[in-house]
Amino acid sequence: MSKVIGKSVFDYGGKTLVSLASDNNTLCVANKSGLSKILQLNKPEEEPDVLEIAKILTSLHCDTDLSCLVTTLEGDAYRYNLKTLKDQLLARSALPLRDCTALHSGKMGIFGGDDLEMLVVELEDENCTKHKFKVDEQISQLSYSSQTNLLSVTFINGTVQFYSLSSTRPNKVHELNGYVPVHSYDDTHRDKILTKIADEIENDLN
């Protein structure tokens, strides 16, 4: 009979992101201060491996049993190896990236955010070949079903669109309007950081 085991991962508060790998055993837990812990669910008594990752995370997704994808408020997309603890910068956006997910058994990753684009990265390609697809609104969430080969994209205006990935280019097959609440992102704190950096640069130039 299954049982619940309580385990404290981080000693302080804040938003925590969690992703379970496809082996249903490797659990990746991350916080916004730049730390991730990899837990083995079949060995809850063991101490988790600690991985330093990017700060100000917006999403975390295990694309394979050995790696995870990460997006940040600064617009960076990373892939982290959970065994070697090494990172790989996959892409960089001028605006925040909000979510990511893996496609085709981890062969590709898809990323979306505020820049009105879906970005598909070929993860098995040495050059990480990228494909960009325009959308009409900011993306808040991405989800992929391997059974149906459909990608669902949630936008901040409450619309959910479904794309077939049977061809090279995502093909929109259905749309739900007003299905989720309309919302917007408040990145005021981020603007303050950028303003401070700009002031420091200006002072150095003067």
Coordinates of C-alpha atoms in Angstrom, one line a residue:
M1 CA 0.0 0.0 0.0
S2 CA 1.3 3.4 -0.9
K3 CA 2.1 6.0 1.7
V4 CA 2.8 9.7 2.0
I5 CA 6.3 10.8 3.0
G6 CA 6.9 14.4 4.1
K7 CA 10.3 15.9 3.2
S8 CA 11.4 19.5 3.6
V9 CA 13.4 20.5 0.5
F10 CA 14.0 24.2 1.1
D11 CA 14.3 25.9 4.5
Y12 CA 12.8 29.2 3.4
G13 CA 9.7 30.3 1.6
G14 CA 9.0 31.5 -1.9
K15 CA 7.6 29.9 -5.0
T16 CA 8.8 26.4 -5.7
L17 CA 8.7 24.7 -9.1
V18 CA 8.4 20.9 -9.4
S19 CA 8.8 18.5 -12.3
L20 CA 8.7 14.7 -12.4
A21 CA 10.9 12.9 -15.0
S22 CA 9.4 10.2 -17.3
D23 CA 10.9 7.5 -15.2
N24 CA 8.4 8.5 -12.4
N25 CA 11.3 8.4 -9.9
T26 CA 13.5 11.5 -10.5
L27 CA 11.9 14.6 -9.1
C28 CA 13.4 18.0 -9.8
V29 CA 12.5 20.8 -7.3
A30 CA 13.7 24.4 -7.9
N31 CA 13.2 27.8 -6.4
K32 CA 13.7 31.4 -7.7
S33 CA 16.9 32.0 -5.8
G34 CA 18.9 29.7 -8.1
L35 CA 18.9 26.3 -6.5
S36 CA 17.5 23.0 -7.6
K37 CA 17.4 19.7 -5.8
I38 CA 17.1 16.3 -7.5
L39 CA 15.3 13.7 -5.4
Q40 CA 15.0 10.0 -6.0
L41 CA 11.5 9.0 -4.9
N42 CA 12.4 5.4 -4.4
K43 CA 15.1 6.4 -1.9
P44 CA 13.4 9.2 0.1
E45 CA 15.9 8.8 3.0
E46 CA 18.9 9.8 0.8
E47 CA 20.0 13.5 0.6
P48 CA 19.1 15.1 -2.8
D49 CA 21.7 16.2 -5.3
V50 CA 22.0 20.0 -5.4
L51 CA 22.3 21.9 -8.7
E52 CA 22.9 25.6 -9.1
I53 CA 20.6 27.0 -11.8
A54 CA 19.5 30.3 -13.2
K55 CA 17.6 32.7 -10.9
I56 CA 14.1 34.1 -11.3
L57 CA 12.7 31.0 -12.8
T58 CA 9.4 31.0 -14.6
S59 CA 9.1 27.3 -15.5
L60 CA 10.8 23.9 -15.0
H61 CA 10.3 20.8 -17.1
C62 CA 12.1 17.4 -17.1
D63 CA 12.5 16.7 -20.8
T64 CA 14.3 13.3 -20.1
D65 CA 15.3 11.2 -17.1
L66 CA 18.7 13.0 -17.2
S67 CA 17.9 16.6 -18.0
C68 CA 15.5 19.4 -17.5
L69 CA 14.5 22.6 -19.3
V70 CA 14.3 26.0 -17.5
T71 CA 13.0 29.4 -18.5
T72 CA 13.6 32.7 -16.7
L73 CA 12.1 36.1 -16.3
E74 CA 15.1 37.5 -18.1
G75 CA 14.3 35.6 -21.2
D76 CA 16.8 32.8 -21.0
A77 CA 16.1 29.1 -21.9
Y78 CA 18.5 26.6 -20.4
R79 CA 18.9 22.8 -20.4
Y80 CA 20.5 21.2 -17.3
N81 CA 22.0 17.8 -17.1
L82 CA 20.9 16.2 -13.8
K83 CA 23.9 13.8 -13.7
T84 CA 26.8 16.0 -14.7
L85 CA 25.2 19.1 -13.3
K86 CA 26.2 21.1 -16.4
D87 CA 24.1 23.7 -18.1
Q88 CA 23.5 24.6 -21.7
L89 CA 22.0 28.0 -22.9
L90 CA 19.5 27.1 -25.6
A91 CA 18.1 30.4 -26.5
R92 CA 17.7 34.0 -25.3
S93 CA 14.7 36.4 -25.7
A94 CA 14.5 40.1 -25.1
L95 CA 11.3 39.6 -23.1
P96 CA 10.5 37.1 -20.4
L97 CA 9.9 33.4 -21.2
R98 CA 7.0 32.0 -19.3
D99 CA 6.8 28.3 -19.9
C100 CA 8.4 25.4 -21.7
T101 CA 7.7 21.7 -22.4
A102 CA 9.4 18.8 -24.3
L103 CA 8.2 17.4 -27.6
H104 CA 8.7 14.0 -29.2
S105 CA 10.2 12.2 -26.3
G106 CA 12.6 15.0 -25.5
K107 CA 14.0 15.4 -29.0
M108 CA 12.7 19.0 -29.1
G109 CA 11.8 21.7 -26.6
I110 CA 9.3 24.4 -27.0
F111 CA 9.4 27.8 -25.3
G112 CA 7.0 30.7 -25.1
G113 CA 6.5 34.0 -23.4
D114 CA 5.9 37.7 -23.9
D115 CA 7.5 38.2 -27.3
L116 CA 4.6 36.8 -29.4
E117 CA 6.6 33.8 -30.6
M118 CA 6.8 30.0 -30.0
L119 CA 10.3 28.9 -30.1
V120 CA 11.1 25.2 -31.0
V121 CA 14.7 24.0 -30.3
E122 CA 16.1 20.7 -31.6
L123 CA 17.7 19.4 -28.4
E124 CA 19.5 16.5 -30.1
D125 CA 21.2 18.8 -32.6
E126 CA 24.7 20.1 -31.7
N127 CA 23.8 23.5 -32.9
C128 CA 20.4 23.5 -31.2
T129 CA 18.6 24.5 -34.4
K130 CA 15.8 26.9 -33.7
H131 CA 12.4 27.4 -35.4
K132 CA 10.2 30.4 -34.6
F133 CA 6.4 30.7 -35.0
K134 CA 4.5 33.9 -34.6
V135 CA 1.4 34.0 -32.3
D136 CA -1.1 36.8 -31.7
E137 CA -0.8 37.1 -27.9
Q138 CA 1.5 36.5 -25.0
I139 CA 1.9 32.9 -23.9
S140 CA 1.4 31.8 -20.3
Q141 CA 1.4 28.0 -20.5
L142 CA 2.4 25.2 -22.8
S143 CA 1.5 21.5 -22.6
Y144 CA 2.1 18.6 -24.9
S145 CA 0.4 15.2 -25.2
S146 CA 2.5 12.5 -26.8
Q147 CA -0.6 10.2 -27.2
T148 CA -2.4 12.7 -29.5
N149 CA 0.7 14.6 -30.7
L150 CA -1.1 17.8 -29.8
L151 CA 0.3 21.0 -28.2
S152 CA -1.9 23.2 -26.2
V153 CA -1.0 26.8 -25.8
T154 CA -2.7 29.1 -23.2
F155 CA -2.6 32.8 -23.8
I156 CA -3.0 35.7 -21.2
N157 CA -6.2 36.8 -23.0
G158 CA -7.9 33.5 -21.9
T159 CA -7.7 31.8 -25.2
V160 CA -6.4 28.2 -25.5
Q161 CA -5.2 27.0 -28.9
F162 CA -4.4 23.4 -29.9
Y163 CA -1.7 22.6 -32.5
S164 CA -1.1 19.3 -34.3
L165 CA 2.6 18.5 -34.5
S166 CA 2.4 15.8 -37.1
S167 CA 4.1 18.1 -39.6
T168 CA 7.3 20.3 -39.4
R169 CA 5.2 23.4 -38.7
P170 CA 2.6 23.4 -35.9
N171 CA -0.8 23.4 -37.4
K172 CA -3.7 25.0 -35.4
V173 CA -6.6 22.6 -35.2
H174 CA -8.9 24.0 -32.5
E175 CA -9.4 27.1 -30.3
L176 CA -11.2 27.7 -27.1
N177 CA -12.1 31.3 -26.3
G178 CA -12.6 32.6 -22.7
Y179 CA -11.8 29.1 -21.4
V180 CA -9.4 30.4 -18.7
P181 CA -9.4 33.7 -16.8
V182 CA -7.8 36.7 -18.5
H183 CA -4.7 37.9 -16.7
S184 CA -1.5 39.9 -17.2
Y185 CA 2.0 39.8 -15.7
D186 CA 3.3 42.5 -13.4
D187 CA 7.0 42.8 -13.8
T188 CA 7.4 46.1 -11.9
H189 CA 10.2 44.7 -9.8
R190 CA 12.0 43.7 -13.0
D191 CA 11.7 47.2 -14.4
K192 CA 13.3 48.6 -11.2
I193 CA 16.3 46.2 -11.7
L194 CA 16.7 47.3 -15.4
T195 CA 16.5 51.0 -14.4
K196 CA 19.2 50.5 -11.8
I197 CA 21.5 48.8 -14.3
A198 CA 20.9 51.5 -16.9
D199 CA 21.7 54.2 -14.3
E200 CA 24.9 52.4 -13.4
I201 CA 26.0 52.1 -17.0
E202 CA 25.2 55.8 -17.6
N203 CA 27.3 56.8 -14.5
D204 CA 30.2 54.7 -15.8
L205 CA 30.1 56.4 -19.1
N206 CA 30.1 59.8 -17.5

